Amino acid sequence: MDKTNREILNLAIPSIVSNITVPLLGLVDLTIVGHIGNENHIGAIAIGSMIFNIMYWILGFLRMGMSGMTSQAYGRESWDDALRVLLRALTIGVGMGLTFIICQSVIEWGMLRAMNTPESSLPLVRDYFRIAIWGAPAMLGLYGLTGWFIGMQNTKIPMLIAIVQNVVNILASLLFVFAFGWEIEGVATGTLIAQWSGFFMALFFVRSGLKNNTFYASESTIHLSLSLFKSTLTHVEAWQRFFVVNRDIFLRTLCLVAVNLFFTSAGGKQGALMLSVNTLLMTMFTLFSYFMDGFAYAGEALSGKLYGANDKVGFLKMVRSLFIFGGIMVVLFTSVYIFSGINFLRLLTDAEDVVQASTPYLIWVYFIPLAGVAAFIYDGIFIGMTETKGMLIPSAIAMACFFAFYYVAESSLGNNALWIAFLLFLSFRGILQFFWAKKSVFNRF
């Protein structure tokens, strides 16, 4: 295996493991609550988790923007710049988290109404929210730290942090719920402790890495200092670039959130059965995304590093390798879904009526890997190159095509229209990014 492929796998595999562990935090909470309460407790955890997922997903630019700018500094061997990116990310992330805490009453009021929370679950959701919101600075700060680690070509630390967070969450939640009898408050407290544990663990790794020169292959040393912090806060041009990059990623994320929320809402309007069908089938896209995100993260780290080092030959070789790995993932997942799709659905649910109702729509799932692979890879490359307009504009156009097709075809195609529209959304993003890359990325060296 050549150096490029080895670098990609060294970055991608830990990221895939991290991605797979993320849903476990919510799954653990649901499992524990399922053994202590009724449907109101389960619903409260589901709604509470969804509220925070939406809040944090929208602010995912804190991770993506950091990895691109950091990896470019890494490629230039500009270690002070890399550290300044981290300080900006922590300033914004922790600051946004504190803002969420200050504005928690307004956020709680708006989210509970937007989620159409049942009256019977309202008190429990409020209890969960009012405890878990105190983890916002840790979560958003960790977003910036994770992006920084990826930009510094290290995905093993985020993987280790994700694993430790899950272990802490499980142990703390079990202790508070079953030993102290705190019920849903215990679950929220366990999650809170896990979030802050991950944040402080990440800070420890930053401090240790800077002290021992483990982040960079150089005899140079970089230190956190008051003068460096002051120069970071007062560097106006750097802040302007920081906000432009993150603005584009933020708006692009809103496009993705809009499509995903509408997809769920449109399924719900067709009844509980169709909502269940679409939810189950969408897990097959989610599983594919966990693996492809790993390669996207590798693309972020390596494309930024190679661009910073002005290594066009290495960059083009890396892009080819990413698409080869992407092609392997397409063949693998498409084969699994074609030959084992029904068995996969039965693994997720015992409700045979839902499985049977899903069968006519499985054909659309078979096309998800092929339709989505390019968008994942180009997202990683564009983030590393901080070519964020190349993410925003294709996503906005693809979103418009999604809604246009659905509203034109829904009356005649029903739920099939929703799935075809989703495939068009994925495909158009990748196709448009291909042309954008030819025009604005590959000629930047």
mmCIF file with all atom_site columns, C-alpha atoms in Angstrom, residues 2-196:
data_model
loop_
_atom_site.group_PDB
_atom_site.id
_atom_site.type_symbol
_atom_site.label_atom_id
_atom_site.label_alt_id
_atom_site.label_comp_id
_atom_site.label_asym_id
_atom_site.label_entity_id
_atom_site.label_seq_id
_atom_site.pdbx_PDB_ins_code
_atom_site.Cartn_x
_atom_site.Cartn_y
_atom_site.Cartn_z
_atom_site.occupancy
_atom_site.B_iso_or_equiv
_atom_site.pdbx_formal_charge
_atom_site.auth_seq_id
_atom_site.auth_comp_id
_atom_site.auth_asym_id
_atom_site.auth_atom_id
_atom_site.pdbx_PDB_model_num
ATOM 1   C CA . ASP A 1 2   ? 1.452   3.361  -1.016 1.00 0.00 ? 2   ASP A CA 1
ATOM 2   C CA . LYS A 1 3   ? 1.879   6.340  1.294  1.00 0.00 ? 3   LYS A CA 1
ATOM 3   C CA . THR A 1 4   ? -1.231  8.230  0.122  1.00 0.00 ? 4   THR A CA 1
ATOM 4   C CA . ASN A 1 5   ? -3.591  5.300  0.644  1.00 0.00 ? 5   ASN A CA 1
ATOM 5   C CA . ARG A 1 6   ? -2.023  4.597  4.024  1.00 0.00 ? 6   ARG A CA 1
ATOM 6   C CA . GLU A 1 7   ? -2.498  8.221  5.098  1.00 0.00 ? 7   GLU A CA 1
ATOM 7   C CA . ILE A 1 8   ? -6.138  8.165  3.983  1.00 0.00 ? 8   ILE A CA 1
ATOM 8   C CA . LEU A 1 9   ? -6.901  4.973  5.910  1.00 0.00 ? 9   LEU A CA 1
ATOM 9   C CA . ASN A 1 10  ? -4.999  6.153  9.001  1.00 0.00 ? 10  ASN A CA 1
ATOM 10  C CA . LEU A 1 11  ? -7.269  9.200  9.091  1.00 0.00 ? 11  LEU A CA 1
ATOM 11  C CA . ALA A 1 12  ? -10.504 7.590  7.868  1.00 0.00 ? 12  ALA A CA 1
ATOM 12  C CA . ILE A 1 13  ? -10.719 4.467  10.041 1.00 0.00 ? 13  ILE A CA 1
ATOM 13  C CA . PRO A 1 14  ? -10.576 6.240  13.448 1.00 0.00 ? 14  PRO A CA 1
ATOM 14  C CA . SER A 1 15  ? -13.120 8.764  12.125 1.00 0.00 ? 15  SER A CA 1
ATOM 15  C CA . ILE A 1 16  ? -15.477 5.953  11.088 1.00 0.00 ? 16  ILE A CA 1
ATOM 16  C CA . VAL A 1 17  ? -15.185 4.423  14.560 1.00 0.00 ? 17  VAL A CA 1
ATOM 17  C CA . SER A 1 18  ? -15.915 7.845  16.106 1.00 0.00 ? 18  SER A CA 1
ATOM 18  C CA . ASN A 1 19  ? -18.959 8.333  13.863 1.00 0.00 ? 19  ASN A CA 1
ATOM 19  C CA . ILE A 1 20  ? -20.386 4.952  14.804 1.00 0.00 ? 20  ILE A CA 1
ATOM 20  C CA . THR A 1 21  ? -20.022 5.692  18.520 1.00 0.00 ? 21  THR A CA 1
ATOM 21  C CA . VAL A 1 22  ? -21.875 9.050  18.322 1.00 0.00 ? 22  VAL A CA 1
ATOM 22  C CA . PRO A 1 23  ? -25.426 7.573  18.136 1.00 0.00 ? 23  PRO A CA 1
ATOM 23  C CA . LEU A 1 24  ? -24.628 5.401  21.145 1.00 0.00 ? 24  LEU A CA 1
ATOM 24  C CA . LEU A 1 25  ? -24.981 8.407  23.469 1.00 0.00 ? 25  LEU A CA 1
ATOM 25  C CA . GLY A 1 26  ? -28.653 8.791  22.541 1.00 0.00 ? 26  GLY A CA 1
ATOM 26  C CA . LEU A 1 27  ? -29.212 5.030  22.344 1.00 0.00 ? 27  LEU A CA 1
ATOM 27  C CA . VAL A 1 28  ? -27.855 4.515  25.864 1.00 0.00 ? 28  VAL A CA 1
ATOM 28  C CA . ASP A 1 29  ? -30.182 7.210  27.214 1.00 0.00 ? 29  ASP A CA 1
ATOM 29  C CA . LEU A 1 30  ? -33.199 5.638  25.490 1.00 0.00 ? 30  LEU A CA 1
ATOM 30  C CA . THR A 1 31  ? -32.303 2.159  26.753 1.00 0.00 ? 31  THR A CA 1
ATOM 31  C CA . ILE A 1 32  ? -31.940 3.292  30.367 1.00 0.00 ? 32  ILE A CA 1
ATOM 32  C CA . VAL A 1 33  ? -35.154 5.324  30.292 1.00 0.00 ? 33  VAL A CA 1
ATOM 33  C CA . GLY A 1 34  ? -36.936 2.400  28.670 1.00 0.00 ? 34  GLY A CA 1
ATOM 34  C CA . HIS A 1 35  ? -36.325 0.406  31.842 1.00 0.00 ? 35  HIS A CA 1
ATOM 35  C CA . ILE A 1 36  ? -37.475 3.042  34.326 1.00 0.00 ? 36  ILE A CA 1
ATOM 36  C CA . GLY A 1 37  ? -40.483 4.764  32.793 1.00 0.00 ? 37  GLY A CA 1
ATOM 37  C CA . ASN A 1 38  ? -43.346 4.688  30.366 1.00 0.00 ? 38  ASN A CA 1
ATOM 38  C CA . GLU A 1 39  ? -43.799 6.069  26.864 1.00 0.00 ? 39  GLU A CA 1
ATOM 39  C CA . ASN A 1 40  ? -43.708 9.632  28.234 1.00 0.00 ? 40  ASN A CA 1
ATOM 40  C CA . HIS A 1 41  ? -40.149 9.133  29.484 1.00 0.00 ? 41  HIS A CA 1
ATOM 41  C CA . ILE A 1 42  ? -39.042 7.576  26.190 1.00 0.00 ? 42  ILE A CA 1
ATOM 42  C CA . GLY A 1 43  ? -40.699 10.349 24.210 1.00 0.00 ? 43  GLY A CA 1
ATOM 43  C CA . ALA A 1 44  ? -39.090 12.998 26.410 1.00 0.00 ? 44  ALA A CA 1
ATOM 44  C CA . ILE A 1 45  ? -35.605 11.602 25.775 1.00 0.00 ? 45  ILE A CA 1
ATOM 45  C CA . ALA A 1 46  ? -36.300 11.338 22.036 1.00 0.00 ? 46  ALA A CA 1
ATOM 46  C CA . ILE A 1 47  ? -37.536 14.936 21.825 1.00 0.00 ? 47  ILE A CA 1
ATOM 47  C CA . GLY A 1 48  ? -34.836 16.299 24.127 1.00 0.00 ? 48  GLY A CA 1
ATOM 48  C CA . SER A 1 49  ? -32.087 14.569 22.154 1.00 0.00 ? 49  SER A CA 1
ATOM 49  C CA . MET A 1 50  ? -33.540 15.834 18.874 1.00 0.00 ? 50  MET A CA 1
ATOM 50  C CA . ILE A 1 51  ? -33.590 19.420 20.162 1.00 0.00 ? 51  ILE A CA 1
ATOM 51  C CA . PHE A 1 52  ? -29.881 19.297 20.946 1.00 0.00 ? 52  PHE A CA 1
ATOM 52  C CA . ASN A 1 53  ? -29.067 17.404 17.740 1.00 0.00 ? 53  ASN A CA 1
ATOM 53  C CA . ILE A 1 54  ? -30.641 20.208 15.698 1.00 0.00 ? 54  ILE A CA 1
ATOM 54  C CA . MET A 1 55  ? -28.890 22.932 17.714 1.00 0.00 ? 55  MET A CA 1
ATOM 55  C CA . TYR A 1 56  ? -25.489 21.292 17.456 1.00 0.00 ? 56  TYR A CA 1
ATOM 56  C CA . TRP A 1 57  ? -25.853 20.117 13.851 1.00 0.00 ? 57  TRP A CA 1
ATOM 57  C CA . ILE A 1 58  ? -26.537 23.667 12.674 1.00 0.00 ? 58  ILE A CA 1
ATOM 58  C CA . LEU A 1 59  ? -23.323 24.766 14.416 1.00 0.00 ? 59  LEU A CA 1
ATOM 59  C CA . GLY A 1 60  ? -21.284 21.973 12.831 1.00 0.00 ? 60  GLY A CA 1
ATOM 60  C CA . PHE A 1 61  ? -19.295 24.675 11.000 1.00 0.00 ? 61  PHE A CA 1
ATOM 61  C CA . LEU A 1 62  ? -17.249 24.994 14.191 1.00 0.00 ? 62  LEU A CA 1
ATOM 62  C CA . ARG A 1 63  ? -15.691 21.611 13.392 1.00 0.00 ? 63  ARG A CA 1
ATOM 63  C CA . MET A 1 64  ? -15.567 21.796 9.601  1.00 0.00 ? 64  MET A CA 1
ATOM 64  C CA . GLY A 1 65  ? -14.183 25.311 9.338  1.00 0.00 ? 65  GLY A CA 1
ATOM 65  C CA . MET A 1 66  ? -11.475 24.530 11.868 1.00 0.00 ? 66  MET A CA 1
ATOM 66  C CA . SER A 1 67  ? -10.172 21.439 10.096 1.00 0.00 ? 67  SER A CA 1
ATOM 67  C CA . GLY A 1 68  ? -9.743  23.270 6.788  1.00 0.00 ? 68  GLY A CA 1
ATOM 68  C CA . MET A 1 69  ? -7.903  26.300 8.148  1.00 0.00 ? 69  MET A CA 1
ATOM 69  C CA . THR A 1 70  ? -5.811  24.189 10.526 1.00 0.00 ? 70  THR A CA 1
ATOM 70  C CA . SER A 1 71  ? -4.760  21.666 7.874  1.00 0.00 ? 71  SER A CA 1
ATOM 71  C CA . GLN A 1 72  ? -3.603  24.499 5.597  1.00 0.00 ? 72  GLN A CA 1
ATOM 72  C CA . ALA A 1 73  ? -1.520  25.947 8.434  1.00 0.00 ? 73  ALA A CA 1
ATOM 73  C CA . TYR A 1 74  ? -0.145  22.443 9.021  1.00 0.00 ? 74  TYR A CA 1
ATOM 74  C CA . GLY A 1 75  ? 0.875   22.162 5.363  1.00 0.00 ? 75  GLY A CA 1
ATOM 75  C CA . ARG A 1 76  ? 2.656   25.535 5.562  1.00 0.00 ? 76  ARG A CA 1
ATOM 76  C CA . GLU A 1 77  ? 4.246   24.452 8.867  1.00 0.00 ? 77  GLU A CA 1
ATOM 77  C CA . SER A 1 78  ? 2.841   27.654 10.334 1.00 0.00 ? 78  SER A CA 1
ATOM 78  C CA . TRP A 1 79  ? 2.291   26.424 13.870 1.00 0.00 ? 79  TRP A CA 1
ATOM 79  C CA . ASP A 1 80  ? 1.373   29.787 15.386 1.00 0.00 ? 80  ASP A CA 1
ATOM 80  C CA . ASP A 1 81  ? -1.397  30.125 12.773 1.00 0.00 ? 81  ASP A CA 1
ATOM 81  C CA . ALA A 1 82  ? -2.654  26.640 13.640 1.00 0.00 ? 82  ALA A CA 1
ATOM 82  C CA . LEU A 1 83  ? -2.868  27.601 17.288 1.00 0.00 ? 83  LEU A CA 1
ATOM 83  C CA . ARG A 1 84  ? -4.625  30.868 16.471 1.00 0.00 ? 84  ARG A CA 1
ATOM 84  C CA . VAL A 1 85  ? -7.293  28.910 14.570 1.00 0.00 ? 85  VAL A CA 1
ATOM 85  C CA . LEU A 1 86  ? -7.831  26.803 17.688 1.00 0.00 ? 86  LEU A CA 1
ATOM 86  C CA . LEU A 1 87  ? -8.130  29.866 19.929 1.00 0.00 ? 87  LEU A CA 1
ATOM 87  C CA . ARG A 1 88  ? -10.711 31.419 17.581 1.00 0.00 ? 88  ARG A CA 1
ATOM 88  C CA . ALA A 1 89  ? -12.696 28.181 17.512 1.00 0.00 ? 89  ALA A CA 1
ATOM 89  C CA . LEU A 1 90  ? -12.703 27.905 21.300 1.00 0.00 ? 90  LEU A CA 1
ATOM 90  C CA . THR A 1 91  ? -13.664 31.561 21.679 1.00 0.00 ? 91  THR A CA 1
ATOM 91  C CA . ILE A 1 92  ? -16.647 31.181 19.340 1.00 0.00 ? 92  ILE A CA 1
ATOM 92  C CA . GLY A 1 93  ? -17.645 27.676 20.481 1.00 0.00 ? 93  GLY A CA 1
ATOM 93  C CA . VAL A 1 94  ? -17.565 28.306 24.218 1.00 0.00 ? 94  VAL A CA 1
ATOM 94  C CA . GLY A 1 95  ? -19.066 31.762 23.668 1.00 0.00 ? 95  GLY A CA 1
ATOM 95  C CA . MET A 1 96  ? -21.988 30.304 21.690 1.00 0.00 ? 96  MET A CA 1
ATOM 96  C CA . GLY A 1 97  ? -22.480 27.659 24.371 1.00 0.00 ? 97  GLY A CA 1
ATOM 97  C CA . LEU A 1 98  ? -22.649 30.303 27.089 1.00 0.00 ? 98  LEU A CA 1
ATOM 98  C CA . THR A 1 99  ? -25.116 32.254 24.937 1.00 0.00 ? 99  THR A CA 1
ATOM 99  C CA . PHE A 1 100 ? -27.320 29.155 24.749 1.00 0.00 ? 100 PHE A CA 1
ATOM 100 C CA . ILE A 1 101 ? -27.257 28.917 28.547 1.00 0.00 ? 101 ILE A CA 1
ATOM 101 C CA . ILE A 1 102 ? -28.160 32.592 28.956 1.00 0.00 ? 102 ILE A CA 1
ATOM 102 C CA . CYS A 1 103 ? -30.973 32.293 26.389 1.00 0.00 ? 103 CYS A CA 1
ATOM 103 C CA . GLN A 1 104 ? -32.140 28.853 27.496 1.00 0.00 ? 104 GLN A CA 1
ATOM 104 C CA . SER A 1 105 ? -35.673 29.995 28.396 1.00 0.00 ? 105 SER A CA 1
ATOM 105 C CA . VAL A 1 106 ? -36.263 31.379 24.901 1.00 0.00 ? 106 VAL A CA 1
ATOM 106 C CA . ILE A 1 107 ? -34.697 28.316 23.251 1.00 0.00 ? 107 ILE A CA 1
ATOM 107 C CA . GLU A 1 108 ? -36.770 25.977 25.418 1.00 0.00 ? 108 GLU A CA 1
ATOM 108 C CA . TRP A 1 109 ? -39.994 27.810 24.601 1.00 0.00 ? 109 TRP A CA 1
ATOM 109 C CA . GLY A 1 110 ? -39.335 27.869 20.860 1.00 0.00 ? 110 GLY A CA 1
ATOM 110 C CA . MET A 1 111 ? -38.066 24.312 20.515 1.00 0.00 ? 111 MET A CA 1
ATOM 111 C CA . LEU A 1 112 ? -40.848 22.702 22.543 1.00 0.00 ? 112 LEU A CA 1
ATOM 112 C CA . ARG A 1 113 ? -43.441 24.332 20.332 1.00 0.00 ? 113 ARG A CA 1
ATOM 113 C CA . ALA A 1 114 ? -41.596 23.626 17.118 1.00 0.00 ? 114 ALA A CA 1
ATOM 114 C CA . MET A 1 115 ? -41.361 19.936 18.076 1.00 0.00 ? 115 MET A CA 1
ATOM 115 C CA . ASN A 1 116 ? -45.099 19.710 18.866 1.00 0.00 ? 116 ASN A CA 1
ATOM 116 C CA . THR A 1 117 ? -44.245 18.166 22.232 1.00 0.00 ? 117 THR A CA 1
ATOM 117 C CA . PRO A 1 118 ? -47.153 16.220 23.793 1.00 0.00 ? 118 PRO A CA 1
ATOM 118 C CA . GLU A 1 119 ? -48.501 17.734 27.013 1.00 0.00 ? 119 GLU A CA 1
ATOM 119 C CA . SER A 1 120 ? -47.819 14.506 28.916 1.00 0.00 ? 120 SER A CA 1
ATOM 120 C CA . SER A 1 121 ? -44.101 14.676 28.069 1.00 0.00 ? 121 SER A CA 1
ATOM 121 C CA . LEU A 1 122 ? -43.578 18.430 28.541 1.00 0.00 ? 122 LEU A CA 1
ATOM 122 C CA . PRO A 1 123 ? -42.427 18.379 32.203 1.00 0.00 ? 123 PRO A CA 1
ATOM 123 C CA . LEU A 1 124 ? -39.959 15.573 31.494 1.00 0.00 ? 124 LEU A CA 1
ATOM 124 C CA . VAL A 1 125 ? -38.548 17.270 28.392 1.00 0.00 ? 125 VAL A CA 1
ATOM 125 C CA . ARG A 1 126 ? -38.093 20.476 30.398 1.00 0.00 ? 126 ARG A CA 1
ATOM 126 C CA . ASP A 1 127 ? -36.231 18.591 33.142 1.00 0.00 ? 127 ASP A CA 1
ATOM 127 C CA . TYR A 1 128 ? -33.927 17.003 30.564 1.00 0.00 ? 128 TYR A CA 1
ATOM 128 C CA . PHE A 1 129 ? -33.349 20.239 28.638 1.00 0.00 ? 129 PHE A CA 1
ATOM 129 C CA . ARG A 1 130 ? -32.625 22.402 31.700 1.00 0.00 ? 130 ARG A CA 1
ATOM 130 C CA . ILE A 1 131 ? -29.833 20.066 32.792 1.00 0.00 ? 131 ILE A CA 1
ATOM 131 C CA . ALA A 1 132 ? -28.358 19.118 29.404 1.00 0.00 ? 132 ALA A CA 1
ATOM 132 C CA . ILE A 1 133 ? -28.175 22.742 28.203 1.00 0.00 ? 133 ILE A CA 1
ATOM 133 C CA . TRP A 1 134 ? -25.280 23.290 30.622 1.00 0.00 ? 134 TRP A CA 1
ATOM 134 C CA . GLY A 1 135 ? -23.197 21.034 28.398 1.00 0.00 ? 135 GLY A CA 1
ATOM 135 C CA . ALA A 1 136 ? -23.477 23.414 25.421 1.00 0.00 ? 136 ALA A CA 1
ATOM 136 C CA . PRO A 1 137 ? -20.115 25.183 25.983 1.00 0.00 ? 137 PRO A CA 1
ATOM 137 C CA . ALA A 1 138 ? -18.389 21.809 26.263 1.00 0.00 ? 138 ALA A CA 1
ATOM 138 C CA . MET A 1 139 ? -20.041 20.374 23.150 1.00 0.00 ? 139 MET A CA 1
ATOM 139 C CA . LEU A 1 140 ? -19.430 23.415 20.969 1.00 0.00 ? 140 LEU A CA 1
ATOM 140 C CA . GLY A 1 141 ? -15.906 23.845 22.305 1.00 0.00 ? 141 GLY A CA 1
ATOM 141 C CA . LEU A 1 142 ? -15.265 20.181 21.530 1.00 0.00 ? 142 LEU A CA 1
ATOM 142 C CA . TYR A 1 143 ? -16.466 20.761 17.965 1.00 0.00 ? 143 TYR A CA 1
ATOM 143 C CA . GLY A 1 144 ? -13.662 23.257 17.475 1.00 0.00 ? 144 GLY A CA 1
ATOM 144 C CA . LEU A 1 145 ? -11.125 21.001 19.182 1.00 0.00 ? 145 LEU A CA 1
ATOM 145 C CA . THR A 1 146 ? -12.143 18.015 17.054 1.00 0.00 ? 146 THR A CA 1
ATOM 146 C CA . GLY A 1 147 ? -11.783 20.033 13.852 1.00 0.00 ? 147 GLY A CA 1
ATOM 147 C CA . TRP A 1 148 ? -8.371  21.203 15.024 1.00 0.00 ? 148 TRP A CA 1
ATOM 148 C CA . PHE A 1 149 ? -7.193  17.637 15.717 1.00 0.00 ? 149 PHE A CA 1
ATOM 149 C CA . ILE A 1 150 ? -8.355  16.554 12.244 1.00 0.00 ? 150 ILE A CA 1
ATOM 150 C CA . GLY A 1 151 ? -6.555  19.510 10.673 1.00 0.00 ? 151 GLY A CA 1
ATOM 151 C CA . MET A 1 152 ? -3.423  18.501 12.579 1.00 0.00 ? 152 MET A CA 1
ATOM 152 C CA . GLN A 1 153 ? -3.686  15.078 10.860 1.00 0.00 ? 153 GLN A CA 1
ATOM 153 C CA . ASN A 1 154 ? -4.811  13.256 13.997 1.00 0.00 ? 154 ASN A CA 1
ATOM 154 C CA . THR A 1 155 ? -8.166  11.452 14.101 1.00 0.00 ? 155 THR A CA 1
ATOM 155 C CA . LYS A 1 156 ? -7.152  8.956  16.775 1.00 0.00 ? 156 LYS A CA 1
ATOM 156 C CA . ILE A 1 157 ? -7.610  11.502 19.580 1.00 0.00 ? 157 ILE A CA 1
ATOM 157 C CA . PRO A 1 158 ? -11.233 12.329 18.585 1.00 0.00 ? 158 PRO A CA 1
ATOM 158 C CA . MET A 1 159 ? -11.894 8.583  18.388 1.00 0.00 ? 159 MET A CA 1
ATOM 159 C CA . LEU A 1 160 ? -10.511 8.020  21.880 1.00 0.00 ? 160 LEU A CA 1
ATOM 160 C CA . ILE A 1 161 ? -12.517 10.953 23.247 1.00 0.00 ? 161 ILE A CA 1
ATOM 161 C CA . ALA A 1 162 ? -15.735 9.618  21.677 1.00 0.00 ? 162 ALA A CA 1
ATOM 162 C CA . ILE A 1 163 ? -15.172 6.185  23.218 1.00 0.00 ? 163 ILE A CA 1
ATOM 163 C CA . VAL A 1 164 ? -14.411 7.636  26.667 1.00 0.00 ? 164 VAL A CA 1
ATOM 164 C CA . GLN A 1 165 ? -17.498 9.865  26.462 1.00 0.00 ? 165 GLN A CA 1
ATOM 165 C CA . ASN A 1 166 ? -19.685 6.840  25.834 1.00 0.00 ? 166 ASN A CA 1
ATOM 166 C CA . VAL A 1 167 ? -18.188 4.889  28.721 1.00 0.00 ? 167 VAL A CA 1
ATOM 167 C CA . VAL A 1 168 ? -18.572 7.857  31.094 1.00 0.00 ? 168 VAL A CA 1
ATOM 168 C CA . ASN A 1 169 ? -22.143 8.430  29.910 1.00 0.00 ? 169 ASN A CA 1
ATOM 169 C CA . ILE A 1 170 ? -23.121 4.810  30.474 1.00 0.00 ? 170 ILE A CA 1
ATOM 170 C CA . LEU A 1 171 ? -21.552 4.552  33.929 1.00 0.00 ? 171 LEU A CA 1
ATOM 171 C CA . ALA A 1 172 ? -22.767 7.958  35.157 1.00 0.00 ? 172 ALA A CA 1
ATOM 172 C CA . SER A 1 173 ? -26.315 7.469  33.866 1.00 0.00 ? 173 SER A CA 1
ATOM 173 C CA . LEU A 1 174 ? -26.575 4.002  35.401 1.00 0.00 ? 174 LEU A CA 1
ATOM 174 C CA . LEU A 1 175 ? -25.302 5.364  38.725 1.00 0.00 ? 175 LEU A CA 1
ATOM 175 C CA . PHE A 1 176 ? -27.636 8.358  38.869 1.00 0.00 ? 176 PHE A CA 1
ATOM 176 C CA . VAL A 1 177 ? -30.712 6.518  37.599 1.00 0.00 ? 177 VAL A CA 1
ATOM 177 C CA . PHE A 1 178 ? -30.541 3.180  39.370 1.00 0.00 ? 178 PHE A CA 1
ATOM 178 C CA . ALA A 1 179 ? -28.467 4.004  42.468 1.00 0.00 ? 179 ALA A CA 1
ATOM 179 C CA . PHE A 1 180 ? -29.727 7.522  43.193 1.00 0.00 ? 180 PHE A CA 1
ATOM 180 C CA . GLY A 1 181 ? -33.189 7.182  41.622 1.00 0.00 ? 181 GLY A CA 1
ATOM 181 C CA . TRP A 1 182 ? -32.927 10.418 39.630 1.00 0.00 ? 182 TRP A CA 1
ATOM 182 C CA . GLU A 1 183 ? -34.803 9.033  36.596 1.00 0.00 ? 183 GLU A CA 1
ATOM 183 C CA . ILE A 1 184 ? -34.693 11.412 33.607 1.00 0.00 ? 184 ILE A CA 1
ATOM 184 C CA . GLU A 1 185 ? -32.634 13.946 35.563 1.00 0.00 ? 185 GLU A CA 1
ATOM 185 C CA . GLY A 1 186 ? -30.045 11.211 36.063 1.00 0.00 ? 186 GLY A CA 1
ATOM 186 C CA . VAL A 1 187 ? -29.872 10.505 32.337 1.00 0.00 ? 187 VAL A CA 1
ATOM 187 C CA . ALA A 1 188 ? -29.413 14.211 31.564 1.00 0.00 ? 188 ALA A CA 1
ATOM 188 C CA . THR A 1 189 ? -26.740 14.546 34.260 1.00 0.00 ? 189 THR A CA 1
ATOM 189 C CA . GLY A 1 190 ? -24.874 11.523 32.899 1.00 0.00 ? 190 GLY A CA 1
ATOM 190 C CA . THR A 1 191 ? -24.869 13.079 29.431 1.00 0.00 ? 191 THR A CA 1
ATOM 191 C CA . LEU A 1 192 ? -23.721 16.408 30.883 1.00 0.00 ? 192 LEU A CA 1
ATOM 192 C CA . ILE A 1 193 ? -20.791 14.828 32.710 1.00 0.00 ? 193 ILE A CA 1
ATOM 193 C CA . ALA A 1 194 ? -19.790 12.894 29.581 1.00 0.00 ? 194 ALA A CA 1
ATOM 194 C CA . GLN A 1 195 ? -19.765 16.096 27.519 1.00 0.00 ? 195 GLN A CA 1
ATOM 195 C CA . TRP A 1 196 ? -17.564 18.000 29.943 1.00 0.00 ? 196 TRP A CA 1
#
